[in-house]
mmCIF file of C-alpha atoms and ligand atoms in Angstrom:
data_model
loop_
_atom_site.group_PDB
_atom_site.id
_atom_site.type_symbol
_atom_site.label_atom_id
_atom_site.label_comp_id
_atom_site.label_asym_id
_atom_site.label_seq_id
_atom_site.Cartn_x
_atom_site.Cartn_y
_atom_site.Cartn_z
ATOM 1 C CA UNK A 1 -164.170 17.285 70.001
ATOM 2 C CA UNK A 2 -166.507 19.087 67.608
ATOM 3 C CA UNK A 3 -170.180 19.115 68.512
ATOM 4 C CA UNK A 4 -172.608 18.382 65.695
ATOM 5 C CA UNK A 5 -174.665 21.313 64.436
ATOM 6 C CA UNK A 6 -177.811 20.669 62.426
ATOM 7 C CA UNK A 7 -179.215 23.848 60.924
ATOM 8 C CA UNK A 8 -182.478 24.404 59.087
ATOM 9 C CA UNK A 9 -182.530 27.092 56.408
ATOM 10 C CA UNK A 10 -186.200 27.853 55.830
ATOM 11 C CA UNK A 11 -185.425 30.217 52.933
ATOM 12 C CA UNK A 12 -188.457 32.283 51.809
ATOM 13 C CA UNK A 13 -191.011 29.939 53.362
ATOM 14 C CA UNK A 14 -193.434 30.106 56.288
ATOM 15 C CA UNK A 15 -195.834 32.783 57.389
ATOM 16 C CA UNK A 16 -195.802 33.672 61.082
ATOM 17 C CA UNK A 17 -198.475 31.124 62.109
ATOM 18 C CA UNK A 18 -196.764 28.413 60.023
ATOM 19 C CA UNK A 19 -193.362 29.233 61.505
ATOM 20 C CA UNK A 20 -194.661 29.155 65.069
ATOM 21 C CA UNK A 21 -196.417 25.877 64.520
ATOM 22 C CA UNK A 22 -193.291 24.286 62.957
ATOM 23 C CA UNK A 23 -191.073 25.345 65.821
ATOM 24 C CA UNK A 24 -193.626 24.214 68.386
ATOM 25 C CA UNK A 25 -193.559 20.736 66.847
ATOM 26 C CA UNK A 26 -189.765 20.744 66.690
ATOM 27 C CA UNK A 27 -189.482 21.677 70.351
ATOM 28 C CA UNK A 28 -191.552 18.665 71.278
ATOM 29 C CA UNK A 29 -189.838 16.219 68.900
ATOM 30 C CA UNK A 30 -186.331 17.343 69.867
ATOM 31 C CA UNK A 31 -186.766 17.906 73.586
ATOM 32 C CA UNK A 32 -184.545 14.965 74.523
ATOM 33 C CA UNK A 33 -181.727 15.788 72.115
ATOM 34 C CA UNK A 34 -178.830 16.993 74.237
ATOM 35 C CA UNK A 35 -175.670 15.855 72.472
ATOM 36 C CA UNK A 36 -175.871 18.094 69.392
ATOM 37 C CA UNK A 37 -176.770 21.652 68.516
ATOM 38 C CA UNK A 38 -179.933 22.419 66.572
ATOM 39 C CA UNK A 39 -180.517 25.712 64.793
ATOM 40 C CA UNK A 40 -183.463 27.139 62.867
ATOM 41 C CA UNK A 41 -183.119 30.051 60.446
ATOM 42 C CA UNK A 42 -186.599 31.398 59.641
ATOM 43 C CA UNK A 43 -187.227 34.364 57.337
ATOM 44 C CA UNK A 44 -186.796 37.788 58.981
ATOM 45 C CA UNK A 45 -190.552 38.277 59.456
ATOM 46 C CA UNK A 46 -190.781 35.189 61.657
ATOM 47 C CA UNK A 47 -187.662 35.741 63.798
ATOM 48 C CA UNK A 48 -189.452 37.503 66.633
ATOM 49 C CA UNK A 49 -192.377 35.080 67.053
ATOM 50 C CA UNK A 50 -190.030 32.104 66.678
ATOM 51 C CA UNK A 51 -187.747 33.620 69.318
ATOM 52 C CA UNK A 52 -190.725 33.886 71.674
ATOM 53 C CA UNK A 53 -191.772 30.302 70.965
ATOM 54 C CA UNK A 54 -188.214 29.036 71.538
ATOM 55 C CA UNK A 55 -187.964 30.469 75.057
ATOM 56 C CA UNK A 56 -186.849 27.702 77.398
ATOM 57 C CA UNK A 57 -185.723 25.461 74.542
ATOM 58 C CA UNK A 58 -182.131 24.658 73.577
ATOM 59 C CA UNK A 59 -182.809 25.177 69.859
ATOM 60 C CA UNK A 60 -180.766 28.101 68.539
ATOM 61 C CA UNK A 61 -182.148 30.908 66.413
ATOM 62 C CA UNK A 62 -180.361 32.267 63.356
ATOM 63 C CA UNK A 63 -180.916 34.515 60.351
ATOM 64 C CA UNK A 64 -180.400 33.750 56.668
ATOM 65 C CA UNK A 65 -178.573 36.972 55.822
ATOM 66 C CA UNK A 66 -177.726 40.414 57.179
ATOM 67 C CA UNK A 67 -176.130 43.683 56.102
ATOM 68 C CA UNK A 68 -172.781 44.683 57.579
ATOM 69 C CA UNK A 69 -173.605 48.204 58.857
ATOM 70 C CA UNK A 70 -175.276 48.771 62.221
ATOM 71 C CA UNK A 71 -177.847 51.283 60.991
ATOM 72 C CA UNK A 72 -178.443 53.886 58.310
ATOM 73 C CA UNK A 73 -179.981 54.542 54.934
ATOM 74 C CA UNK A 74 -179.955 50.969 53.620
ATOM 75 C CA UNK A 75 -183.530 50.387 52.503
ATOM 76 C CA UNK A 76 -184.661 46.822 52.898
ATOM 77 C CA UNK A 77 -181.641 45.650 54.881
ATOM 78 C CA UNK A 78 -181.366 44.117 58.360
ATOM 79 C CA UNK A 79 -178.451 44.936 60.655
ATOM 80 C CA UNK A 80 -176.414 42.836 63.084
ATOM 81 C CA UNK A 81 -177.798 44.919 65.982
ATOM 82 C CA UNK A 82 -181.332 43.980 64.941
ATOM 83 C CA UNK A 83 -180.359 40.312 64.886
ATOM 84 C CA UNK A 84 -178.679 40.576 68.297
ATOM 85 C CA UNK A 85 -181.833 42.202 69.598
ATOM 86 C CA UNK A 86 -183.720 39.029 68.644
ATOM 87 C CA UNK A 87 -181.147 36.673 70.221
ATOM 88 C CA UNK A 88 -179.872 35.386 66.910
ATOM 89 C CA UNK A 89 -176.773 33.325 67.637
ATOM 90 C CA UNK A 90 -175.947 32.493 64.031
ATOM 91 C CA UNK A 91 -176.299 34.055 60.598
ATOM 92 C CA UNK A 92 -175.929 32.333 57.225
ATOM 93 C CA UNK A 93 -173.628 34.356 54.979
ATOM 94 C CA UNK A 94 -172.879 33.870 51.304
ATOM 95 C CA UNK A 95 -175.469 31.216 50.527
ATOM 96 C CA UNK A 96 -175.192 30.285 46.849
ATOM 97 C CA UNK A 97 -178.670 31.713 46.217
ATOM 98 C CA UNK A 98 -177.453 35.091 47.493
ATOM 99 C CA UNK A 99 -174.290 34.827 45.420
ATOM 100 C CA UNK A 100 -176.173 33.874 42.255
ATOM 101 C CA UNK A 101 -179.517 35.702 42.422
ATOM 102 C CA UNK A 102 -178.481 38.754 44.453
ATOM 103 C CA UNK A 103 -174.975 39.012 42.982
ATOM 104 C CA UNK A 104 -173.166 38.943 46.310
ATOM 105 C CA UNK A 105 -169.428 38.687 45.760
ATOM 106 C CA UNK A 106 -166.623 37.560 48.058
ATOM 107 C CA UNK A 107 -165.834 41.132 49.063
ATOM 108 C CA UNK A 108 -169.362 41.857 50.276
ATOM 109 C CA UNK A 109 -169.572 38.450 51.913
ATOM 110 C CA UNK A 110 -166.317 39.149 53.760
ATOM 111 C CA UNK A 111 -167.693 42.446 55.118
ATOM 112 C CA UNK A 112 -170.747 40.605 56.410
ATOM 113 C CA UNK A 113 -168.629 37.851 58.001
ATOM 114 C CA UNK A 114 -166.427 40.444 59.745
ATOM 115 C CA UNK A 115 -169.446 42.402 60.940
ATOM 116 C CA UNK A 116 -171.126 39.255 62.294
ATOM 117 C CA UNK A 117 -168.096 38.230 64.362
ATOM 118 C CA UNK A 118 -167.662 41.801 65.600
ATOM 119 C CA UNK A 119 -171.218 41.583 66.950
ATOM 120 C CA UNK A 120 -170.714 38.104 68.372
ATOM 121 C CA UNK A 121 -173.087 36.449 65.949
ATOM 122 C CA UNK A 122 -171.525 33.270 64.569
ATOM 123 C CA UNK A 123 -171.409 33.451 60.772
ATOM 124 C CA UNK A 124 -172.018 30.286 58.781
ATOM 125 C CA UNK A 125 -169.980 30.999 55.683
ATOM 126 C CA UNK A 126 -171.266 29.020 52.690
ATOM 127 C CA UNK A 127 -168.873 27.870 49.979
ATOM 128 C CA UNK A 128 -169.270 25.458 47.089
ATOM 129 C CA UNK A 129 -168.734 24.864 43.410
ATOM 130 C CA UNK A 130 -171.203 24.775 40.521
ATOM 131 C CA UNK A 131 -171.635 21.666 38.388
ATOM 132 C CA UNK A 132 -169.597 23.254 35.628
ATOM 133 C CA UNK A 133 -166.762 24.019 38.030
ATOM 134 C CA UNK A 134 -166.797 20.474 39.400
ATOM 135 C CA UNK A 135 -166.791 18.963 35.924
ATOM 136 C CA UNK A 136 -163.843 21.078 34.903
ATOM 137 C CA UNK A 137 -161.880 20.005 37.993
ATOM 138 C CA UNK A 138 -162.053 23.386 39.717
ATOM 139 C CA UNK A 139 -163.793 22.428 42.962
ATOM 140 C CA UNK A 140 -160.757 22.967 45.191
ATOM 141 C CA UNK A 141 -159.730 26.168 43.485
ATOM 142 C CA UNK A 142 -163.219 27.680 43.864
ATOM 143 C CA UNK A 143 -163.669 26.587 47.463
ATOM 144 C CA UNK A 144 -160.194 27.829 48.425
ATOM 145 C CA UNK A 145 -160.852 31.220 46.849
ATOM 146 C CA UNK A 146 -164.237 31.589 48.574
ATOM 147 C CA UNK A 147 -162.719 30.620 51.921
ATOM 148 C CA UNK A 148 -159.656 32.836 51.696
ATOM 149 C CA UNK A 149 -161.611 35.876 50.520
ATOM 150 C CA UNK A 150 -164.595 35.286 52.767
ATOM 151 C CA UNK A 151 -162.430 34.892 55.879
ATOM 152 C CA UNK A 152 -160.005 37.747 55.190
ATOM 153 C CA UNK A 153 -159.315 39.629 58.444
ATOM 154 C CA UNK A 154 -160.836 36.935 60.650
ATOM 155 C CA UNK A 155 -158.635 36.070 63.588
ATOM 156 C CA UNK A 156 -157.830 32.938 65.493
ATOM 157 C CA UNK A 157 -160.230 33.812 68.327
ATOM 158 C CA UNK A 158 -163.232 34.586 66.152
ATOM 159 C CA UNK A 159 -165.943 31.982 66.089
ATOM 160 C CA UNK A 160 -167.290 30.887 62.718
ATOM 161 C CA UNK A 161 -168.759 27.862 60.944
ATOM 162 C CA UNK A 162 -168.211 26.799 57.335
ATOM 163 C CA UNK A 163 -170.933 25.167 55.232
ATOM 164 C CA UNK A 164 -169.781 23.262 52.174
ATOM 165 C CA UNK A 165 -172.718 23.368 49.793
ATOM 166 C CA UNK A 166 -172.038 22.143 46.271
ATOM 167 C CA UNK A 167 -174.395 24.309 44.202
ATOM 168 C CA UNK A 168 -175.442 21.343 42.037
ATOM 169 C CA UNK A 169 -176.726 19.547 45.149
ATOM 170 C CA UNK A 170 -178.884 22.351 46.550
ATOM 171 C CA UNK A 171 -182.594 21.746 46.114
ATOM 172 C CA UNK A 172 -181.957 19.210 43.356
ATOM 173 C CA UNK A 173 -182.417 15.969 45.272
ATOM 174 C CA UNK A 174 -178.860 15.031 44.158
ATOM 175 C CA UNK A 175 -176.685 14.918 47.233
ATOM 176 C CA UNK A 176 -172.892 14.529 47.178
ATOM 177 C CA UNK A 177 -171.878 11.057 48.304
ATOM 178 C CA UNK A 178 -170.409 10.920 51.816
ATOM 179 C CA UNK A 179 -166.962 10.243 50.279
ATOM 180 C CA UNK A 180 -167.205 13.166 47.871
ATOM 181 C CA UNK A 181 -168.265 15.515 50.652
ATOM 182 C CA UNK A 182 -165.618 14.182 53.068
ATOM 183 C CA UNK A 183 -162.902 14.835 50.491
ATOM 184 C CA UNK A 184 -163.869 18.503 50.179
ATOM 185 C CA UNK A 185 -164.356 18.900 53.932
ATOM 186 C CA UNK A 186 -160.834 17.594 54.518
ATOM 187 C CA UNK A 187 -159.546 20.010 51.905
ATOM 188 C CA UNK A 188 -161.393 22.871 53.654
ATOM 189 C CA UNK A 189 -159.799 21.917 56.967
ATOM 190 C CA UNK A 190 -156.435 22.024 55.251
ATOM 191 C CA UNK A 191 -157.089 25.553 53.958
ATOM 192 C CA UNK A 192 -158.195 26.594 57.462
ATOM 193 C CA UNK A 193 -154.892 25.163 58.714
ATOM 194 C CA UNK A 194 -153.044 27.503 56.356
ATOM 195 C CA UNK A 195 -155.077 30.504 57.497
ATOM 196 C CA UNK A 196 -155.087 29.719 61.211
ATOM 197 C CA UNK A 197 -153.378 27.361 63.646
ATOM 198 C CA UNK A 198 -153.819 23.601 63.300
ATOM 199 C CA UNK A 199 -155.807 23.604 66.567
ATOM 200 C CA UNK A 200 -158.212 26.191 65.221
ATOM 201 C CA UNK A 201 -158.629 24.280 61.954
ATOM 202 C CA UNK A 202 -159.424 21.182 63.977
ATOM 203 C CA UNK A 203 -162.048 23.005 66.069
ATOM 204 C CA UNK A 204 -164.006 24.732 63.291
ATOM 205 C CA UNK A 205 -167.282 23.029 62.437
ATOM 206 C CA UNK A 206 -167.745 22.281 58.742
ATOM 207 C CA UNK A 207 -171.350 21.525 57.769
ATOM 208 C CA UNK A 208 -172.475 19.787 54.607
ATOM 209 C CA UNK A 209 -175.482 21.142 52.716
ATOM 210 C CA UNK A 210 -177.206 19.937 49.571
ATOM 211 C CA UNK A 211 -180.261 17.675 49.522
ATOM 212 C CA UNK A 212 -179.744 16.305 53.023
ATOM 213 C CA UNK A 213 -182.690 14.064 53.906
ATOM 214 C CA UNK A 214 -183.470 11.516 56.610
ATOM 215 C CA UNK A 215 -182.322 8.803 54.162
ATOM 216 C CA UNK A 216 -178.791 10.131 53.697
ATOM 217 C CA UNK A 217 -178.129 12.167 56.856
ATOM 218 C CA UNK A 218 -176.536 9.421 58.918
ATOM 219 C CA UNK A 219 -174.046 8.316 56.264
ATOM 220 C CA UNK A 220 -172.984 11.914 55.600
ATOM 221 C CA UNK A 221 -172.775 12.928 59.249
ATOM 222 C CA UNK A 222 -170.720 9.892 60.188
ATOM 223 C CA UNK A 223 -167.821 11.063 58.029
ATOM 224 C CA UNK A 224 -164.848 12.290 60.004
ATOM 225 C CA UNK A 225 -164.791 15.906 58.828
ATOM 226 C CA UNK A 226 -168.535 16.464 58.442
ATOM 227 C CA UNK A 227 -169.650 18.194 61.618
ATOM 228 C CA UNK A 228 -173.263 18.833 60.824
ATOM 229 C CA UNK A 229 -175.678 19.779 58.107
ATOM 230 C CA UNK A 230 -177.300 22.836 56.611
ATOM 231 C CA UNK A 231 -180.708 21.614 55.533
ATOM 232 C CA UNK A 232 -183.050 23.457 53.178
ATOM 233 C CA UNK A 233 -186.136 21.636 51.865
ATOM 234 C CA UNK A 234 -186.173 18.906 54.502
ATOM 235 C CA UNK A 235 -186.129 21.474 57.325
ATOM 236 C CA UNK A 236 -189.595 22.734 56.403
ATOM 237 C CA UNK A 237 -191.366 19.781 58.017
ATOM 238 C CA UNK A 238 -190.883 18.906 61.664
ATOM 239 C CA UNK A 239 -190.955 15.206 60.918
ATOM 240 C CA UNK A 240 -188.133 15.182 58.342
ATOM 241 C CA UNK A 241 -185.962 17.751 60.139
ATOM 242 C CA UNK A 242 -186.209 15.957 63.476
ATOM 243 C CA UNK A 243 -185.347 12.656 61.770
ATOM 244 C CA UNK A 244 -182.223 14.251 60.311
ATOM 245 C CA UNK A 245 -181.245 15.638 63.717
ATOM 246 C CA UNK A 246 -181.722 12.234 65.314
ATOM 247 C CA UNK A 247 -180.207 10.238 62.413
ATOM 248 C CA UNK A 248 -183.467 8.360 61.973
ATOM 249 C CA UNK A 249 -184.019 7.071 58.487
ATOM 250 C CA UNK A 250 -187.407 7.706 56.889
HETATM 251 C C1 LIG B 301 -179.734 25.036 51.461
HETATM 252 O O1 LIG B 301 -180.636 25.805 51.233
HETATM 253 O O2 LIG B 301 -178.734 25.445 52.042
HETATM 254 C C2 LIG B 301 -179.871 23.638 51.044
HETATM 255 C C3 LIG B 301 -178.863 22.833 51.218
HETATM 256 O O3 LIG B 301 -181.070 23.264 50.461
HETATM 257 P P1 LIG B 301 -181.585 21.736 50.203
HETATM 258 O O4 LIG B 301 -181.367 20.990 51.506
HETATM 259 O O5 LIG B 301 -183.024 21.889 49.870
HETATM 260 O O6 LIG B 301 -180.759 21.174 49.108
#
């Protein structure tokens, strides 16, 4: 059975003292949670102090992005070796903000996904349609293309997570309904079944992201093919993130 994964994407928020204090609160609030995985993805500058603060806790540490080369003349980039060095277990790849603002395309995203798995960092590959694409009936086409290109060269034994994040739901307060999200998650599992074995498709965790809050987390996470959440805004406060993890309504 798939184990739930609730991930917090802190984006470009939190100084070092703020990050340490958030994770300290989370450790306390989530200390009894044993039946699901919890992940925090702070900005690069806070990875080391958060790693130190997380020692002895079962909360996983992840990054929000990485470059695909191990080292070299790539000013401003962070490599998979640097993330391994900090015990990062996961890395978010292809978030819609990186696709849109930083012009990352499927080819670059694929190189990052391949590099992450090669270094035994689990990539969380983000896919999702814009409002325009949804309204013109292209959701499945877009998601299928992002999956097939993003996962090119990935093999059956590689570990990865998919996050379905409809772009129109990110940071807007407008979440997909559980039924809408479930429909796309089932479609994603079908595409994974074409790319890999049925067993693999069944095992892969597919997270939902887009305005997840304590008020809607339970109904989304109870859907059959929704195996967790990628949470942006609501992961910035210990109270709301821990409520999402524990399915407590606000
Ligand atoms: C995200 O950043 O991946 C996200 C889903 O943001 P929010 O929860 O704020 O919509």
